[in-house]
DNA sequence: TCTTGACTTGGACTCGGTCAATCGTAGGAT
DNA sequence: ATCCTACGATTGACCGAGTCCAAGTCAAGA
């Protein structure tokens, strides 16, 4: 059932049938769909939903922090509803499968001051790459 | 002077005027140009060079391992000639400036076995984000 | 139920990148 | 030095991902 939908309602997000199906499609763990995949799945329940609406809704969800954008392959961005707990990604270099992972330690601590070039560093995004069990 | 050009010559890479200017444009530290930027700079020295040639040449350089692709913003890929020594990237969230950085420690070691989902993990790509001195 | 501002739509458009047919040339062979 | 030819360069059409806009629709408060 949809945690995401519940949180959105609580925020007073204006709820439309389009936004509801997009939120429902995104629900779950290890979900990393492209905008077109979201559109295709949403269209199974609401055939007239337009691409622009899916892009708008995803963009809104990202800007309010309920969904994060992941771009692991330089192709289409993927949308990750698991924004409530920080995590990194493990990607199969062959088939593109993505898993959420929780490394120990803080990568920010591994960047010495003299390697910061005066930046105020706030975040470290880690992508682990390798071959999944099926592709190895 | 061009280390890259020298390495390419040593590999027996067929040298054309187009390939030479692309290699020259890419020479240096903290260089992270988009394909279009490479094309623009190359065209200053060789006005008739085509976009397709730049893409072909960059693709070739990547596949022989002399240049690496970096995609930090989900927009155009950037090309990094500093492929001979492993490093990560520090990106300004505001202006997009990129610096090469060398964190201590091995991020691969921070991913416990039970978080590997049966993958053979071979690489960790880290992108540090923050604000550069000028943007802060 | 009415009203209205927010949301949705379809289509044109942009940007980054790829492809294929044709032309040109680097560099080995003579 | 020149000739040949396979490999590289060029042009322009094309593609996928994403954005934009003007017009239509509708959720939800009064």
Short mmCIF file of C-alpha atoms (C1' of nucleotides) in Angstrom, two decimals:
data_model
loop_
_atom_site.label_atom_id
_atom_site.label_comp_id
_atom_site.label_asym_id
_atom_site.label_seq_id
_atom_site.Cartn_x
_atom_site.Cartn_y
_atom_site.Cartn_z
CA UNK A 1 0.00 0.00 0.00
CA UNK A 2 1.09 3.48 -0.69
CA UNK A 3 3.17 5.31 1.87
CA UNK A 4 3.99 7.88 -0.76
CA UNK A 5 0.33 8.63 -1.47
CA UNK A 6 -0.30 9.00 2.24
CA UNK A 7 2.56 11.45 2.69
CA UNK A 8 1.42 13.50 -0.27
CA UNK A 9 -2.12 13.73 1.03
CA UNK A 10 -0.77 14.85 4.38
CA UNK A 11 1.18 17.60 2.65
CA UNK A 12 -2.06 18.92 1.17
CA UNK A 13 -0.93 18.07 -2.33
CA UNK A 14 -3.73 18.70 -4.79
CA UNK A 15 -4.77 15.18 -5.75
CA UNK A 16 -5.80 14.36 -9.29
CA UNK A 17 -6.34 10.96 -10.88
CA UNK A 18 -3.12 11.44 -12.86
CA UNK A 19 -1.03 12.26 -9.82
CA UNK A 20 -2.55 9.35 -7.95
CA UNK A 21 -1.59 6.75 -10.55
CA UNK A 22 1.92 8.17 -10.87
CA UNK A 23 2.37 7.94 -7.09
CA UNK A 24 0.97 4.40 -7.09
CA UNK A 25 3.27 3.28 -9.88
CA UNK A 26 6.29 4.58 -7.96
CA UNK A 27 5.45 2.78 -4.75
CA UNK A 28 7.79 0.06 -3.47
CA UNK A 29 11.41 -0.83 -2.78
CA UNK A 30 14.20 -0.97 -5.35
CA UNK A 31 11.96 0.89 -7.79
CA UNK A 32 13.96 2.89 -10.35
CA UNK A 33 11.75 3.56 -13.34
CA UNK A 34 12.40 5.93 -16.22
CA UNK A 35 9.81 8.59 -16.99
CA UNK A 36 8.66 6.58 -20.00
CA UNK A 37 8.28 3.44 -17.90
CA UNK A 38 6.24 5.39 -15.38
CA UNK A 39 4.14 6.73 -18.23
CA UNK A 40 3.57 3.27 -19.70
CA UNK A 41 2.53 1.80 -16.35
CA UNK A 42 0.34 4.75 -15.49
CA UNK A 43 -1.32 4.50 -18.89
CA UNK A 44 -2.38 0.91 -18.15
CA UNK A 45 -4.67 2.33 -15.47
CA UNK A 46 -5.42 5.72 -17.00
CA UNK A 47 -4.97 5.49 -20.77
CA UNK A 48 -5.21 9.20 -21.54
CA UNK A 49 -2.47 10.36 -19.23
CA UNK A 50 0.03 12.44 -21.17
CA UNK A 51 3.80 12.33 -21.15
CA UNK A 52 3.96 15.99 -20.13
CA UNK A 53 1.89 15.30 -17.02
CA UNK A 54 4.15 12.45 -16.01
CA UNK A 55 7.20 14.69 -16.44
CA UNK A 56 5.50 17.50 -14.49
CA UNK A 57 4.46 15.20 -11.67
CA UNK A 58 7.86 13.56 -11.40
CA UNK A 59 9.52 16.97 -11.39
CA UNK A 60 7.18 18.13 -8.61
CA UNK A 61 7.82 15.03 -6.54
CA UNK A 62 11.56 15.56 -6.90
CA UNK A 63 11.37 19.22 -5.92
CA UNK A 64 9.39 18.53 -2.76
CA UNK A 65 11.87 15.80 -1.89
CA UNK A 66 9.56 12.77 -2.03
CA UNK A 67 11.39 11.16 -4.94
CA UNK A 68 15.00 11.39 -6.06
CA UNK A 69 16.44 11.41 -9.54
CA UNK A 70 19.09 8.84 -10.37
CA UNK A 71 21.12 8.96 -13.55
CA UNK A 72 23.41 5.97 -13.66
CA UNK A 73 23.90 5.45 -17.37
CA UNK A 74 23.85 8.84 -19.05
CA UNK A 75 20.58 7.87 -20.70
CA UNK A 76 17.10 8.41 -19.26
CA UNK A 77 16.88 9.58 -15.65
CA UNK A 78 15.31 7.16 -13.22
CA UNK A 79 13.01 8.01 -10.35
CA UNK A 80 13.51 6.52 -6.89
CA UNK A 81 10.68 6.82 -4.37
CA UNK A 82 12.94 5.67 -1.52
CA UNK A 83 13.83 9.25 -0.57
CA UNK A 84 13.04 8.93 3.13
CA UNK A 85 16.22 7.02 3.92
CA UNK A 86 19.64 7.88 2.47
CA UNK A 87 21.18 5.18 0.34
CA UNK A 88 23.47 4.61 -2.60
CA UNK A 89 23.07 2.49 -5.74
CA UNK A 90 24.55 -0.72 -7.05
CA UNK A 91 24.24 -1.07 -10.82
CA UNK A 92 24.84 -4.05 -13.10
CA UNK A 93 27.10 -2.88 -15.91
CA UNK A 94 25.57 -5.46 -18.21
CA UNK A 95 21.80 -5.41 -17.73
CA UNK A 96 21.36 -2.14 -15.86
CA UNK A 97 19.58 -3.62 -12.83
CA UNK A 98 19.74 -1.24 -9.87
CA UNK A 99 19.63 -2.08 -6.15
CA UNK A 100 19.51 0.31 -3.23
CA UNK A 101 22.49 -0.26 -0.92
CA UNK A 102 23.57 1.12 2.45
CA UNK A 103 27.36 1.33 2.73
CA UNK A 104 28.96 1.72 6.12
CA UNK A 105 31.06 4.80 6.80
CA UNK A 106 30.75 8.32 5.50
CA UNK A 107 32.38 9.00 2.13
CA UNK A 108 32.40 12.73 2.96
CA UNK A 109 34.93 12.01 5.71
CA UNK A 110 37.28 10.51 3.10
CA UNK A 111 37.71 13.82 1.30
CA UNK A 112 40.57 15.70 2.97
CA UNK A 113 40.39 19.48 3.33
CA UNK A 114 43.21 20.06 0.85
CA UNK A 115 41.20 18.16 -1.76
CA UNK A 116 38.15 20.40 -1.37
CA UNK A 117 39.34 23.41 -3.38
CA UNK A 118 37.42 25.82 -1.15
CA UNK A 119 34.10 24.08 -1.80
CA UNK A 120 31.43 23.67 0.87
CA UNK A 121 30.89 19.97 0.29
CA UNK A 122 27.46 18.74 1.31
CA UNK A 123 26.85 15.38 -0.27
CA UNK A 124 28.57 12.31 -1.70
CA UNK A 125 26.76 10.24 -4.31
CA UNK A 126 28.23 6.76 -4.74
CA UNK A 127 27.47 4.40 -7.58
CA UNK A 128 28.82 0.89 -7.25
CA UNK A 129 29.24 -0.96 -10.52
CA UNK A 130 29.69 -4.62 -11.24
CA UNK A 131 27.88 -7.66 -12.61
CA UNK A 132 24.73 -9.04 -11.06
CA UNK A 133 24.40 -12.75 -10.27
CA UNK A 134 22.48 -13.41 -13.48
CA UNK A 135 24.98 -11.61 -15.75
CA UNK A 136 28.23 -12.82 -14.13
CA UNK B 1 52.64 19.65 -24.31
CA UNK B 2 50.57 16.67 -25.08
CA UNK B 3 51.05 13.49 -23.13
CA UNK B 4 47.86 12.20 -24.64
CA UNK B 5 49.04 12.77 -28.20
CA UNK B 6 52.29 11.01 -27.39
CA UNK B 7 50.52 7.99 -25.92
CA UNK B 8 48.23 7.77 -28.93
CA UNK B 9 51.12 7.89 -31.36
CA UNK B 10 52.83 5.13 -29.42
CA UNK B 11 49.71 3.00 -29.70
CA UNK B 12 49.93 3.28 -33.49
CA UNK B 13 46.72 5.26 -33.61
CA UNK B 14 46.12 6.51 -37.13
CA UNK B 15 46.77 10.23 -36.83
CA UNK B 16 44.69 12.73 -38.79
CA UNK B 17 44.53 16.48 -38.40
CA UNK B 18 41.07 16.13 -36.82
CA UNK B 19 42.18 13.56 -34.27
CA UNK B 20 45.20 15.66 -33.45
CA UNK B 21 43.21 18.80 -32.60
CA UNK B 22 40.73 16.82 -30.53
CA UNK B 23 43.58 15.30 -28.54
CA UNK B 24 45.20 18.71 -28.13
CA UNK B 25 41.97 20.30 -26.93
CA UNK B 26 41.60 17.59 -24.29
CA UNK B 27 45.08 18.00 -22.90
CA UNK B 28 45.48 19.25 -19.32
CA UNK B 29 44.32 18.85 -15.74
CA UNK B 30 40.78 19.36 -14.48
CA UNK B 31 39.56 19.34 -18.07
CA UNK B 32 35.95 18.18 -18.36
CA UNK B 33 34.56 19.41 -21.65
CA UNK B 34 31.30 18.42 -23.30
CA UNK B 35 31.42 17.06 -26.83
CA UNK B 36 30.10 20.38 -28.12
CA UNK B 37 32.75 22.32 -26.23
CA UNK B 38 35.42 20.05 -27.68
CA UNK B 39 33.92 20.64 -31.10
CA UNK B 40 33.89 24.42 -30.65
CA UNK B 41 37.51 24.54 -29.51
CA UNK B 42 38.67 22.15 -32.18
CA UNK B 43 36.88 24.25 -34.79
CA UNK B 44 38.91 27.29 -33.78
CA UNK B 45 41.96 25.52 -35.16
CA UNK B 46 40.32 23.44 -37.85
CA UNK B 47 37.08 25.13 -38.93
CA UNK B 48 35.70 22.28 -41.04
CA UNK B 49 35.82 19.58 -38.38
CA UNK B 50 32.40 17.97 -38.05
CA UNK B 51 30.41 17.12 -34.97
CA UNK B 52 30.27 13.46 -35.98
CA UNK B 53 34.05 13.27 -36.12
CA UNK B 54 34.34 14.73 -32.66
CA UNK B 55 31.83 12.19 -31.35
CA UNK B 56 33.62 9.35 -33.13
CA UNK B 57 37.01 10.41 -31.84
CA UNK B 58 35.80 10.87 -28.28
CA UNK B 59 34.09 7.49 -28.42
CA UNK B 60 37.30 5.88 -29.67
CA UNK B 61 39.38 7.53 -26.96
CA UNK B 62 36.96 6.28 -24.33
CA UNK B 63 36.95 2.73 -25.66
CA UNK B 64 40.75 2.47 -25.67
CA UNK B 65 40.78 3.86 -22.15
CA UNK B 66 42.65 7.12 -22.76
CA UNK B 67 39.70 9.30 -21.78
CA UNK B 68 36.80 8.69 -19.42
CA UNK B 69 33.20 9.80 -19.68
CA UNK B 70 31.72 11.72 -16.78
CA UNK B 71 28.02 12.46 -16.47
CA UNK B 72 27.43 14.55 -13.41
CA UNK B 73 24.31 16.45 -14.31
CA UNK B 74 22.14 14.23 -16.47
CA UNK B 75 22.80 16.57 -19.36
CA UNK B 76 25.71 16.37 -21.79
CA UNK B 77 28.46 13.88 -21.01
CA UNK B 78 31.86 15.34 -20.25
CA UNK B 79 35.22 13.95 -21.30
CA UNK B 80 38.08 13.65 -18.87
CA UNK B 81 41.60 13.05 -20.23
CA UNK B 82 42.96 12.26 -16.77
CA UNK B 83 42.36 8.54 -17.21
CA UNK B 84 45.84 7.40 -16.18
CA UNK B 85 45.23 7.97 -12.48
CA UNK B 86 42.04 7.00 -10.66
CA UNK B 87 40.13 9.89 -9.13
CA UNK B 88 36.65 11.07 -8.24
CA UNK B 89 34.85 14.34 -8.96
CA UNK B 90 33.76 17.33 -6.93
CA UNK B 91 30.97 19.30 -8.57
CA UNK B 92 29.53 22.72 -7.77
CA UNK B 93 25.74 22.36 -7.58
CA UNK B 94 25.33 25.94 -8.67
CA UNK B 95 27.73 26.61 -11.54
CA UNK B 96 28.70 23.08 -12.52
CA UNK B 97 32.45 23.51 -12.08
CA UNK B 98 34.20 20.16 -11.76
CA UNK B 99 37.46 19.35 -9.97
CA UNK B 100 39.31 16.05 -9.86
CA UNK B 101 39.72 14.84 -6.28
CA UNK B 102 41.55 11.95 -4.61
CA UNK B 103 39.68 10.73 -1.53
CA UNK B 104 41.47 8.55 1.00
CA UNK B 105 40.17 5.07 1.67
CA UNK B 106 38.44 2.60 -0.61
CA UNK B 107 34.66 3.05 -0.95
CA UNK B 108 34.39 -0.56 -2.16
CA UNK B 109 35.43 -1.71 1.30
CA UNK B 110 32.43 0.12 2.77
CA UNK B 111 29.92 -2.10 0.99
CA UNK B 112 29.30 -5.15 3.19
CA UNK B 113 28.76 -8.55 1.61
CA UNK B 114 25.08 -8.68 2.64
CA UNK B 115 24.52 -5.45 0.72
CA UNK B 116 25.93 -6.82 -2.53
CA UNK B 117 22.94 -8.88 -3.66
CA UNK B 118 25.19 -11.46 -5.32
CA UNK B 119 26.87 -8.87 -7.53
CA UNK B 120 30.55 -9.00 -8.41
CA UNK B 121 31.28 -5.39 -7.54
CA UNK B 122 34.26 -3.92 -9.37
CA UNK B 123 34.11 -0.17 -9.09
CA UNK B 124 32.77 2.71 -7.00
CA UNK B 125 32.15 6.06 -8.66
CA UNK B 126 31.85 8.91 -6.18
CA UNK B 127 30.53 12.38 -6.95
CA UNK B 128 30.93 14.96 -4.24
CA UNK B 129 28.51 17.88 -4.45
CA UNK B 130 28.56 21.28 -2.84
CA UNK B 131 29.18 24.92 -3.59
CA UNK B 132 32.45 26.25 -4.92
CA UNK B 133 34.15 29.24 -3.28
CA UNK B 134 32.74 31.65 -5.88
CA UNK B 135 29.13 30.41 -5.53
CA UNK B 136 28.98 29.99 -1.74
"C1'" DT C 1 -23.10 24.81 -6.96
"C1'" DC C 2 -19.99 28.09 -8.42
"C1'" DT C 3 -15.53 29.86 -9.11
"C1'" DT C 4 -10.95 29.91 -9.89
"C1'" DG C 5 -6.32 28.86 -9.81
"C1'" DA C 6 -3.96 24.85 -10.36
"C1'" DC C 7 -3.49 20.83 -13.26
"C1'" DT C 8 -3.65 18.36 -17.83
"C1'" DT C 9 -3.26 17.94 -22.68
"C1'" DG C 10 -1.20 17.56 -27.45
"C1'" DG C 11 1.95 19.07 -30.28
"C1'" DA C 12 5.81 21.57 -31.58
"C1'" DC C 13 10.32 22.22 -30.28
"C1'" DT C 14 15.20 21.74 -28.27
"C1'" DC C 15 19.23 19.35 -27.10
"C1'" DG C 16 22.49 15.67 -27.10
"C1'" DG C 17 23.71 12.12 -29.69
"C1'" DT C 18 23.67 8.36 -33.61
"C1'" DC C 19 23.66 6.60 -38.36
"C1'" DA C 20 24.66 5.78 -43.18
"C1'" DA C 21 26.22 6.90 -47.73
"C1'" DT C 22 29.76 9.18 -49.84
"C1'" DC C 23 34.12 11.47 -50.09
"C1'" DG C 24 38.98 12.06 -48.69
"C1'" DT C 25 43.45 10.78 -47.08
"C1'" DA C 26 47.33 8.52 -44.01
"C1'" DG C 27 50.61 5.69 -44.48
"C1'" DG C 28 52.27 1.08 -46.12
"C1'" DA C 29 53.67 -1.06 -50.54
"C1'" DT C 30 56.24 -0.52 -54.73
"C1'" DA D 1 58.15 9.69 -55.01
"C1'" DT D 2 53.73 7.68 -56.25
"C1'" DC D 3 50.00 4.73 -55.88
"C1'" DC D 4 46.39 2.11 -53.39
"C1'" DT D 5 43.17 1.20 -50.27
"C1'" DA D 6 41.25 0.64 -45.91
"C1'" DC D 7 40.17 3.56 -42.48
"C1'" DG D 8 38.64 8.11 -41.15
"C1'" DA D 9 35.79 12.46 -42.12
"C1'" DT D 10 31.70 14.71 -43.77
"C1'" DT D 11 26.85 15.87 -44.41
"C1'" DG D 12 22.41 15.71 -43.22
"C1'" DA D 13 18.70 12.96 -41.77
"C1'" DC D 14 17.23 10.84 -37.81
"C1'" DC D 15 16.26 9.44 -32.78
"C1'" DG D 16 15.31 9.51 -27.75
"C1'" DA D 17 14.70 12.23 -23.76
"C1'" DG D 18 12.94 16.11 -22.14
"C1'" DT D 19 10.75 21.05 -22.22
"C1'" DC D 20 7.41 24.51 -23.47
"C1'" DC D 21 3.10 26.65 -24.57
"C1'" DA D 22 -1.68 27.80 -25.34
"C1'" DA D 23 -5.99 26.02 -24.56
"C1'" DG D 24 -9.04 23.04 -22.05
"C1'" DT D 25 -10.42 20.72 -17.55
"C1'" DC D 26 -11.24 20.00 -12.82
"C1'" DA D 27 -10.37 19.72 -7.42
"C1'" DA D 28 -11.64 21.77 -3.70
"C1'" DG D 29 -12.77 25.94 -1.00
"C1'" DA D 30 -16.58 29.53 -0.52
#
